[in-house]
């Protein structure tokens, strides 16, 4: 069997790194994946609990076709490796006034639920908003999400023939403001504005185009049996089956450059893994801050990684819930969004937070009186240092608030159940605790994320901090973009290499001094 000619080292076994590794191995490359954790997943990690491993990272899976395609590349079917459970109710939403609203995969069911919740005028507003969000999703899918770099001209061409999209594309139109054009009920504005936080932004500061996230979710939400970390484990198993090697508990210290391009990755302890290509699946801020050495520090501009997105305080624990009819995805809203996002904007814990609860074991209905796994997320600013009463303050603002909704847990989460922004910063170097990469706030923020190629030949990026952005399927698509860029550059280098002719003359490219694979 012929030895693969292309040696690739992937730094980071998150969703983007796993996707890149699978695609590159399927293309014939020899791939080694490094991760300083003891297993795959990156931010899709879990911690032990009395009811089994409980997720502490992403919980919502959309766009399952992205993962079906990865398993197909490995000659497998996803359903033979991991079970996905479709969720007819996308999420259950609760307000302090006692009202609640379910949104559904079935659009007619959502329309009827909103009509019952807020009246016929708001149902008509939802129909208009849903149509706009669908149009935005269609306009951005090919030229942005599925493209190696955003094609703004293509978006402009689409908008020129679909003028109904312009209200969401105009400069200065934030998601919150766009929603007020469709809804009069502040609860519905608050609900759909929440999608800005899914990519780490504040609703009043993030662009209106983020309305398209609603359509990605409405197209289908799946629960992963065992938790999101189980999907990462299944992808790692698939990668191993097609020849990818994994080295866990191994920290990359430096990306080695010789002759103007990547030649290896030095790991903690001093050994160097030689490679032609390196895929970095970590926060781009780690490169900018020099965590991977001087050669990588200039690979992307600082504005591609900064400013950072939101962080979070994350509770992960097992308990018995009492008092609220939970489903898998639940949102408990604050009565005053400014009491949440005002303090966050000032770098502080929210005074009255909105809380997201994933009841991990309710994907197929309510379990019978037993311990269940829960993840509770409170939005946070990134870049904050730990402080003395942080856990006590967070405990009060989380569980006292839920008690006001009639929801309690027994037993209370034990010490060590909370992951803080500072802990996230330590887990993911260069992130300052941000869990979505670069901030989405600002008109052009989505177009300033780094692309797969970098200024250092042989170094490519994948992960939620790279294009096309945060979220489990987006991270996987970033791995696709990285793998495709590597293979295109490899073919380009091979076809442009000079050929030695009889007599010592040569044909082909005369790009003397130019680095290959660029």
Coordinates of C-alpha atoms in Angstrom, one line a residue:
X1 CA 0.0 0.0 0.0
X2 CA 1.4 3.4 -1.0
X3 CA 2.4 5.7 1.9
X4 CA 0.3 8.9 2.0
X5 CA 2.5 11.8 0.7
X6 CA 0.8 14.6 2.7
X7 CA 1.4 14.6 6.4
X8 CA -1.1 16.8 8.3
X9 CA -1.2 17.6 12.0
X10 CA -4.6 18.9 13.4
X11 CA -4.3 20.8 16.6
X12 CA -7.6 20.4 18.5
X13 CA -10.2 17.5 18.4
X14 CA -13.2 19.8 18.4
X15 CA -15.9 19.6 15.8
X16 CA -13.9 21.6 13.2
X17 CA -10.8 19.6 13.8
X18 CA -12.6 16.3 13.6
X19 CA -14.4 17.3 10.4
X20 CA -11.1 18.4 8.8
X21 CA -9.3 15.2 9.9
X22 CA -12.0 13.0 8.4
X23 CA -12.1 14.8 5.1
X24 CA -8.3 14.9 4.8
X25 CA -7.9 11.2 5.6
X26 CA -10.6 10.3 3.1
X27 CA -8.5 12.3 0.5
X28 CA -5.4 10.2 1.2
X29 CA -3.6 12.3 3.8
X30 CA -1.8 10.9 6.8
X31 CA -3.5 12.8 9.7
X32 CA -2.5 13.1 13.3
X33 CA -4.8 14.9 15.7
X34 CA -3.4 16.5 18.9
X35 CA -5.5 17.6 21.9
X36 CA -4.4 18.6 25.4
X37 CA -7.7 17.1 26.8
X38 CA -8.0 13.4 27.4
X39 CA -10.7 12.9 24.7
X40 CA -12.4 14.5 21.7
X41 CA -15.0 17.2 21.6
X42 CA -13.3 20.6 22.4
X43 CA -16.1 22.7 23.8
X44 CA -18.4 19.8 23.4
X45 CA -17.2 18.3 26.6
X46 CA -18.8 16.6 29.6
X47 CA -18.2 16.1 33.3
X48 CA -19.2 13.2 35.5
X49 CA -22.4 13.4 37.5
X50 CA -24.6 11.0 39.5
X51 CA -26.7 10.4 36.4
X52 CA -23.8 9.9 34.0
X53 CA -21.7 12.3 31.9
X54 CA -23.4 15.7 31.6
X55 CA -22.7 18.2 28.8
X56 CA -21.1 21.5 29.6
X57 CA -21.0 22.9 26.1
X58 CA -23.3 23.1 23.1
X59 CA -26.6 21.2 23.3
X60 CA -28.5 22.2 20.2
X61 CA -27.9 20.2 17.0
X62 CA -29.2 21.5 13.7
X63 CA -28.3 20.9 10.0
X64 CA -27.7 17.2 10.5
X65 CA -26.9 16.8 6.8
X66 CA -23.5 18.2 7.5
X67 CA -22.7 15.2 9.8
X68 CA -24.4 12.7 7.5
X69 CA -22.0 13.8 4.8
X70 CA -19.0 13.2 7.2
X71 CA -20.0 9.7 8.0
X72 CA -20.6 9.0 4.3
X73 CA -17.0 10.0 3.6
X74 CA -15.9 7.3 6.0
X75 CA -18.1 4.8 4.3
X76 CA -20.5 4.7 7.1
X77 CA -24.0 5.8 8.1
X78 CA -24.4 8.1 11.1
X79 CA -27.3 6.1 12.5
X80 CA -25.0 3.1 12.8
X81 CA -22.7 5.1 15.1
X82 CA -24.9 7.5 17.0
X83 CA -28.6 8.0 17.6
X84 CA -30.2 11.4 16.9
X85 CA -33.7 12.1 18.2
X86 CA -35.8 14.7 16.3
X87 CA -37.4 17.2 18.6
X88 CA -40.9 18.3 17.5
X89 CA -40.9 21.1 20.1
X90 CA -37.8 23.3 19.4
X91 CA -37.9 25.0 22.8
X92 CA -40.2 26.0 25.7
X93 CA -40.0 29.6 26.8
X94 CA -41.1 31.0 30.1
X95 CA -41.7 34.6 31.4
X96 CA -42.0 36.0 35.0
X97 CA -45.6 36.9 34.4
X98 CA -46.5 33.2 34.2
X99 CA -46.9 33.0 30.4
X100 CA -45.1 30.4 28.4
X101 CA -44.7 29.5 24.7
X102 CA -43.6 26.5 22.8
X103 CA -42.1 26.8 19.3
X104 CA -42.3 23.9 16.9
X105 CA -40.6 22.3 13.9
X106 CA -44.1 22.4 12.3
X107 CA -44.5 26.0 11.2
X108 CA -48.3 25.8 11.4
X109 CA -48.1 24.7 15.0
X110 CA -45.8 27.7 15.8
X111 CA -48.3 30.1 14.1
X112 CA -51.2 28.7 16.1
X113 CA -49.1 28.7 19.4
X114 CA -48.3 32.4 18.9
X115 CA -51.9 33.2 18.0
X116 CA -53.0 31.7 21.3
X117 CA -50.1 33.3 23.2
X118 CA -50.3 36.9 21.8
X119 CA -53.2 37.2 19.4
X120 CA -53.8 37.2 15.6
X121 CA -51.8 40.4 14.9
X122 CA -48.7 38.9 16.4
X123 CA -49.2 35.6 14.5
X124 CA -49.3 37.6 11.3
X125 CA -46.1 39.4 12.4
X126 CA -44.5 36.0 13.0
X127 CA -45.5 34.8 9.5
X128 CA -43.8 37.9 8.0
X129 CA -40.7 37.4 10.2
X130 CA -40.5 33.7 9.3
X131 CA -40.6 34.5 5.6
X132 CA -37.9 37.1 6.0
X133 CA -35.7 34.7 8.0
X134 CA -36.1 32.0 5.4
X135 CA -35.1 34.5 2.7
X136 CA -32.0 35.5 4.6
X137 CA -31.1 31.9 5.2
X138 CA -31.4 31.1 1.5
X139 CA -29.4 34.3 0.6
X140 CA -26.6 33.5 2.9
X141 CA -26.3 29.7 2.7
X142 CA -24.3 29.4 -0.6
X143 CA -22.3 32.6 -0.7
X144 CA -21.5 32.6 3.1
X145 CA -21.9 29.3 5.0
X146 CA -21.0 27.0 2.1
X147 CA -18.4 29.3 0.6
X148 CA -14.7 29.3 1.7
X149 CA -15.0 33.0 2.2
X150 CA -18.1 35.3 2.2
X151 CA -19.1 36.6 -1.2
X152 CA -20.6 40.0 -0.4
X153 CA -21.3 40.7 -4.1
X154 CA -23.4 37.5 -4.4
X155 CA -25.4 38.6 -1.4
X156 CA -26.0 42.0 -3.0
X157 CA -27.1 40.4 -6.2
X158 CA -29.6 38.2 -4.4
X159 CA -30.9 41.2 -2.4
X160 CA -31.3 43.2 -5.6
X161 CA -33.9 40.7 -6.8
X162 CA -35.4 40.1 -3.4
X163 CA -35.8 43.7 -2.0
X164 CA -37.8 42.3 1.0
X165 CA -34.4 41.3 2.5
X166 CA -33.0 44.8 2.6
X167 CA -34.5 45.8 6.0
X168 CA -32.3 43.2 7.6
X169 CA -29.2 44.2 5.7
X170 CA -29.2 48.0 6.2
X171 CA -26.4 49.5 8.2
X172 CA -27.2 50.1 11.8
X173 CA -30.2 47.7 11.9
X174 CA -29.7 45.5 15.0
X175 CA -31.6 42.3 15.4
X176 CA -33.7 43.7 18.3
X177 CA -34.7 46.7 16.2
X178 CA -35.6 44.5 13.2
X179 CA -37.9 42.4 15.4
X180 CA -39.7 45.5 16.6
X181 CA -40.8 46.0 12.9
X182 CA -42.6 42.6 13.1
X183 CA -43.8 42.3 16.7
X184 CA -45.5 44.6 19.2
X185 CA -45.4 42.1 22.0
X186 CA -42.1 42.6 23.8
X187 CA -42.0 39.0 24.8
X188 CA -41.8 37.9 21.2
X189 CA -39.1 40.6 20.5
X190 CA -37.2 39.2 23.5
X191 CA -37.6 35.6 22.3
X192 CA -36.4 36.0 18.7
X193 CA -33.7 38.5 19.7
X194 CA -32.2 35.7 21.8
X195 CA -30.7 34.2 18.7
X196 CA -28.0 36.8 18.8
X197 CA -26.7 35.1 22.0
X198 CA -26.4 31.8 20.1
X199 CA -23.3 33.3 18.4
X200 CA -22.1 35.3 21.3
X201 CA -23.7 38.8 20.8
X202 CA -26.1 41.1 22.5
X203 CA -29.4 41.6 20.7
X204 CA -29.2 45.3 20.6
X205 CA -25.7 45.3 19.2
X206 CA -25.8 42.4 16.7
X207 CA -26.9 42.7 13.1
X208 CA -30.4 42.0 12.0
X209 CA -29.2 39.3 9.5
X210 CA -28.9 36.9 12.5
X211 CA -32.6 36.4 12.2
X212 CA -31.6 33.6 9.8
X213 CA -30.6 31.5 12.9
X214 CA -34.3 31.0 13.5
X215 CA -34.8 29.3 10.2
X216 CA -31.7 27.0 10.8
X217 CA -33.4 25.9 14.0
X218 CA -36.9 25.7 12.6
X219 CA -35.6 23.4 9.9
X220 CA -34.9 20.7 12.5
X221 CA -33.4 20.2 16.0
X222 CA -32.1 16.9 17.1
X223 CA -31.0 15.6 20.5
X224 CA -27.9 13.4 20.6
X225 CA -28.4 10.3 22.6
X226 CA -25.9 10.4 25.4
X227 CA -25.2 14.1 24.9
X228 CA -23.3 16.3 22.3
X229 CA -20.0 14.9 23.5
X230 CA -21.2 11.5 22.2
X231 CA -21.3 12.9 18.7
X232 CA -17.7 14.0 19.0
X233 CA -16.8 10.5 20.3
X234 CA -18.6 9.0 17.3
X235 CA -16.8 11.3 14.8
X236 CA -13.4 10.4 16.5
X237 CA -14.2 6.7 16.1
X238 CA -15.1 7.2 12.5
X239 CA -11.8 9.1 11.9
X240 CA -9.8 6.3 13.5
X241 CA -11.5 3.8 11.3
X242 CA -10.1 5.5 8.2
X243 CA -6.6 5.9 9.6
X244 CA -6.5 9.1 11.6
X245 CA -4.2 8.9 14.6
X246 CA -5.1 10.7 17.9
X247 CA -2.7 11.9 20.6
X248 CA -4.7 13.0 23.6
X249 CA -3.2 14.6 26.6
X250 CA -0.7 16.3 24.3
X251 CA -0.3 20.1 24.2
X252 CA 1.0 21.8 21.1
X253 CA 3.7 24.3 22.0
X254 CA 4.8 25.7 18.7
X255 CA 4.1 25.6 15.0
X256 CA 7.5 25.2 13.4
X257 CA 8.4 27.2 10.3
X258 CA 11.3 26.6 8.0
X259 CA 11.9 28.0 4.5
X260 CA 8.9 30.2 4.9
X261 CA 6.3 27.5 5.6
X262 CA 5.0 25.1 8.2
X263 CA 7.3 22.0 8.6
X264 CA 6.1 20.6 12.0
X265 CA 4.4 21.0 15.3
X266 CA 6.5 21.0 18.5
X267 CA 4.6 19.4 21.5
X268 CA 5.2 19.8 25.2
X269 CA 8.2 17.8 26.1
X270 CA 10.2 19.0 23.1
X271 CA 9.4 16.5 20.4
X272 CA 8.4 17.8 17.0
X273 CA 5.9 16.1 14.6
X274 CA 7.0 16.8 11.1
X275 CA 4.2 17.8 8.7
X276 CA 3.5 19.5 5.4
X277 CA 0.3 21.1 6.8
X278 CA -1.2 22.1 10.1
X279 CA -4.9 22.7 10.8
X280 CA -5.4 24.8 14.0
X281 CA -8.7 24.0 15.6
X282 CA -8.6 26.4 18.5
X283 CA -9.5 30.0 19.3
X284 CA -7.8 32.3 16.8
X285 CA -6.8 34.5 19.7
X286 CA -4.3 31.8 20.7
X287 CA -2.4 32.5 17.5
X288 CA -2.5 36.3 17.9
X289 CA -1.3 36.1 21.5
X290 CA 1.7 33.9 20.5
X291 CA 0.6 30.7 22.2
X292 CA 1.8 28.7 19.2
X293 CA 5.0 30.6 18.7
X294 CA 6.2 33.6 16.7
X295 CA 5.7 32.1 13.3
X296 CA 2.0 31.6 13.9
X297 CA 1.5 34.9 15.7
X298 CA 1.5 36.9 12.4
X299 CA -0.6 34.3 10.5
X300 CA -3.9 36.3 11.0
X301 CA -4.5 40.0 11.8
X302 CA -5.6 40.8 15.4
X303 CA -9.0 42.1 14.1
X304 CA -9.8 38.6 12.9
X305 CA -9.9 37.4 16.5
X306 CA -10.9 40.5 18.4
X307 CA -13.1 41.7 20.1
X308 CA -14.2 38.4 21.7
X309 CA -17.8 37.2 22.0
X310 CA -19.7 36.6 25.1
X311 CA -18.7 34.0 27.7
X312 CA -21.0 32.1 30.1
X313 CA -21.4 30.7 33.6
X314 CA -22.3 27.1 33.1
X315 CA -23.8 24.7 35.7
X316 CA -23.6 21.0 34.9
X317 CA -25.1 18.6 37.5
X318 CA -27.6 15.8 38.3
X319 CA -30.7 16.3 40.4
X320 CA -34.4 15.7 40.6
X321 CA -36.4 18.8 39.3
X322 CA -39.6 20.0 40.9
X323 CA -42.3 22.4 39.8
X324 CA -41.9 23.1 36.1
X325 CA -42.8 21.0 33.1
X326 CA -39.4 20.9 31.4
X327 CA -38.6 19.6 27.9
X328 CA -35.1 19.3 26.5
X329 CA -34.6 23.0 25.7
X330 CA -36.0 25.6 28.0
X331 CA -35.5 29.4 28.3
X332 CA -36.5 31.4 31.4
X333 CA -36.6 35.0 30.5
X334 CA -35.8 38.1 32.6
X335 CA -38.5 40.7 32.8
X336 CA -35.9 43.4 32.0
X337 CA -33.4 42.6 29.3
X338 CA -31.4 45.7 30.3
X339 CA -30.8 44.1 33.7
X340 CA -29.1 41.3 31.7
X341 CA -27.2 43.0 28.9
X342 CA -26.5 46.3 30.6
X343 CA -24.2 44.7 33.2
X344 CA -22.7 42.3 30.7
X345 CA -21.8 45.2 28.5
X346 CA -20.0 46.7 31.5
X347 CA -18.1 43.5 32.2
X348 CA -20.3 42.3 35.1
X349 CA -22.6 39.4 36.1
X350 CA -26.2 40.1 35.0
X351 CA -28.4 41.5 37.7
X352 CA -31.5 39.6 36.4
X353 CA -30.3 37.0 33.9
X354 CA -32.2 35.0 31.3
X355 CA -31.4 31.3 31.9
X356 CA -31.2 28.5 29.4
X357 CA -31.7 25.0 30.8
X358 CA -30.9 21.8 28.8
X359 CA -32.7 18.9 30.5
X360 CA -30.5 16.4 28.8
X361 CA -32.5 13.3 29.6
X362 CA -35.9 14.7 28.3
X363 CA -35.3 14.2 24.6
X364 CA -37.9 11.4 24.6
X365 CA -40.1 12.7 27.3
X366 CA -40.1 13.2 31.1
X367 CA -38.1 10.5 33.0
X368 CA -39.8 8.8 35.9
X369 CA -38.8 10.1 39.3
X370 CA -35.0 9.7 39.0
X371 CA -31.9 11.8 38.8
X372 CA -31.6 13.7 35.6
X373 CA -28.7 15.6 33.9
X374 CA -29.0 19.4 33.6
X375 CA -26.9 22.1 32.0
X376 CA -27.8 25.7 32.9
X377 CA -26.2 28.6 31.0
X378 CA -26.1 32.3 32.1
X379 CA -24.6 34.7 29.6
X380 CA -21.4 36.4 30.7
X381 CA -18.8 38.9 29.5
X382 CA -15.5 37.5 28.3
X383 CA -12.2 38.6 29.7
X384 CA -13.2 38.7 33.4
X385 CA -10.9 37.4 36.2
X386 CA -12.3 35.2 39.0
X387 CA -13.4 36.9 42.2
X388 CA -14.0 35.8 45.7
X389 CA -17.8 35.4 45.9
X390 CA -18.3 34.5 42.2
X391 CA -19.8 31.1 42.7
X392 CA -22.0 32.1 45.6
X393 CA -23.3 35.1 43.6
X394 CA -23.9 33.0 40.5
X395 CA -25.7 30.3 42.6
X396 CA -28.0 32.9 44.0
X397 CA -28.8 34.6 40.7
X398 CA -29.4 31.3 39.0
X399 CA -31.4 29.2 41.5
X400 CA -33.2 31.9 43.4
X401 CA -34.4 33.2 40.0
X402 CA -35.6 29.7 38.9
X403 CA -37.4 29.3 42.3
X404 CA -39.4 32.4 41.4
X405 CA -40.6 30.4 38.3
X406 CA -41.5 27.6 40.7
X407 CA -38.5 25.4 39.6
X408 CA -36.3 23.8 42.2
X409 CA -33.7 21.0 42.1
X410 CA -32.7 18.5 44.8
X411 CA -30.0 18.1 45.7
X412 CA -28.5 21.5 45.1
X413 CA -25.6 21.4 42.7
X414 CA -22.4 20.4 44.5
X415 CA -19.2 22.6 44.5
X416 CA -17.4 22.1 41.3
X417 CA -20.6 22.0 39.2
X418 CA -19.9 25.5 37.9
X419 CA -17.6 26.4 35.0
X420 CA -16.8 30.1 35.1
X421 CA -15.5 32.4 32.3
X422 CA -12.1 32.3 33.8
X423 CA -12.1 28.5 33.8
X424 CA -13.2 28.6 30.1
X425 CA -10.3 30.9 29.4
X426 CA -7.9 28.3 30.9
X427 CA -9.5 25.4 29.1
X428 CA -9.3 27.2 25.7
X429 CA -6.1 29.4 25.5
X430 CA -6.4 32.7 23.8
X431 CA -10.2 32.8 24.1
X432 CA -10.4 35.0 27.3
X433 CA -13.3 32.8 28.1
X434 CA -15.3 33.6 25.0
X435 CA -17.2 30.5 23.7
X436 CA -18.1 31.8 20.2
X437 CA -14.8 33.2 18.9
X438 CA -14.9 36.7 17.6
X439 CA -17.9 38.9 18.6
X440 CA -20.7 39.1 16.0
X441 CA -21.5 42.6 17.1
X442 CA -21.2 45.2 14.3
X443 CA -22.4 45.4 10.7
X444 CA -19.4 43.6 9.1
X445 CA -18.4 41.3 12.0
X446 CA -19.4 38.1 10.2
X447 CA -17.1 39.0 7.4
X448 CA -14.1 39.7 9.6
X449 CA -13.7 36.2 11.0
X450 CA -10.5 34.5 9.7
X451 CA -10.8 32.2 6.8
X452 CA -9.3 28.7 6.4
X453 CA -6.1 30.0 4.8
X454 CA -3.7 32.1 6.8
X455 CA -0.7 34.2 5.9
X456 CA 1.7 31.4 7.0
X457 CA 1.9 28.8 4.1
X458 CA 0.9 25.4 5.4
X459 CA -1.2 26.7 8.3
X460 CA -5.0 26.5 8.1
X461 CA -7.8 27.3 10.5
X462 CA -11.0 25.4 11.6
X463 CA -13.4 25.7 14.5
X464 CA -16.1 28.1 15.7
X465 CA -13.7 31.0 15.7
X466 CA -13.1 30.7 12.0
X467 CA -15.5 31.2 9.1
X468 CA -18.4 30.5 8.9
X469 CA -18.7 30.9 12.7
X470 CA -20.0 29.5 15.9
X471 CA -22.3 26.5 16.4
X472 CA -21.8 22.8 16.0
X473 CA -22.7 22.6 12.3
X474 CA -20.8 25.8 11.5
X475 CA -17.7 24.5 13.1
X476 CA -18.0 21.3 11.1
X477 CA -18.3 23.3 7.9
X478 CA -15.2 25.2 8.9
X479 CA -13.4 21.9 8.8
X480 CA -14.7 21.2 5.4
X481 CA -13.4 24.6 4.2
X482 CA -10.0 23.9 5.7
X483 CA -9.8 20.5 4.1
X484 CA -10.9 21.7 0.7
X485 CA -8.4 24.6 0.8
X486 CA -5.6 22.2 1.6
X487 CA -6.5 19.9 -1.2
X488 CA -6.8 22.7 -3.7
X489 CA -3.5 24.1 -2.7
X490 CA -1.9 20.7 -2.9
X491 CA -3.2 20.2 -6.4
X492 CA -2.1 23.7 -7.4
X493 CA 1.4 23.0 -6.1
X494 CA 1.7 19.7 -7.9
X495 CA 0.5 21.1 -11.2
X496 CA 2.7 24.1 -11.1
X497 CA 5.9 22.3 -10.1
X498 CA 8.6 22.4 -12.7
X499 CA 9.3 19.2 -14.7
X500 CA 12.9 18.4 -15.6
X501 CA 13.3 17.6 -19.3
X502 CA 16.2 15.8 -21.1
X503 CA 19.3 18.0 -21.1
X504 CA 18.5 19.5 -17.7
X505 CA 15.9 22.1 -18.9
X506 CA 12.6 22.4 -17.0
X507 CA 9.0 23.4 -17.7
X508 CA 6.3 24.6 -15.4
X509 CA 6.0 27.3 -12.9
X510 CA 8.9 29.7 -12.4
X511 CA 7.7 30.9 -9.0
X512 CA 11.2 30.7 -7.5
X513 CA 11.1 31.4 -3.8
X514 CA 7.4 31.1 -3.6
X515 CA 6.1 28.7 -1.0
X516 CA 4.3 25.6 -2.3
X517 CA 0.6 24.8 -1.3
X518 CA -0.4 28.5 -1.6

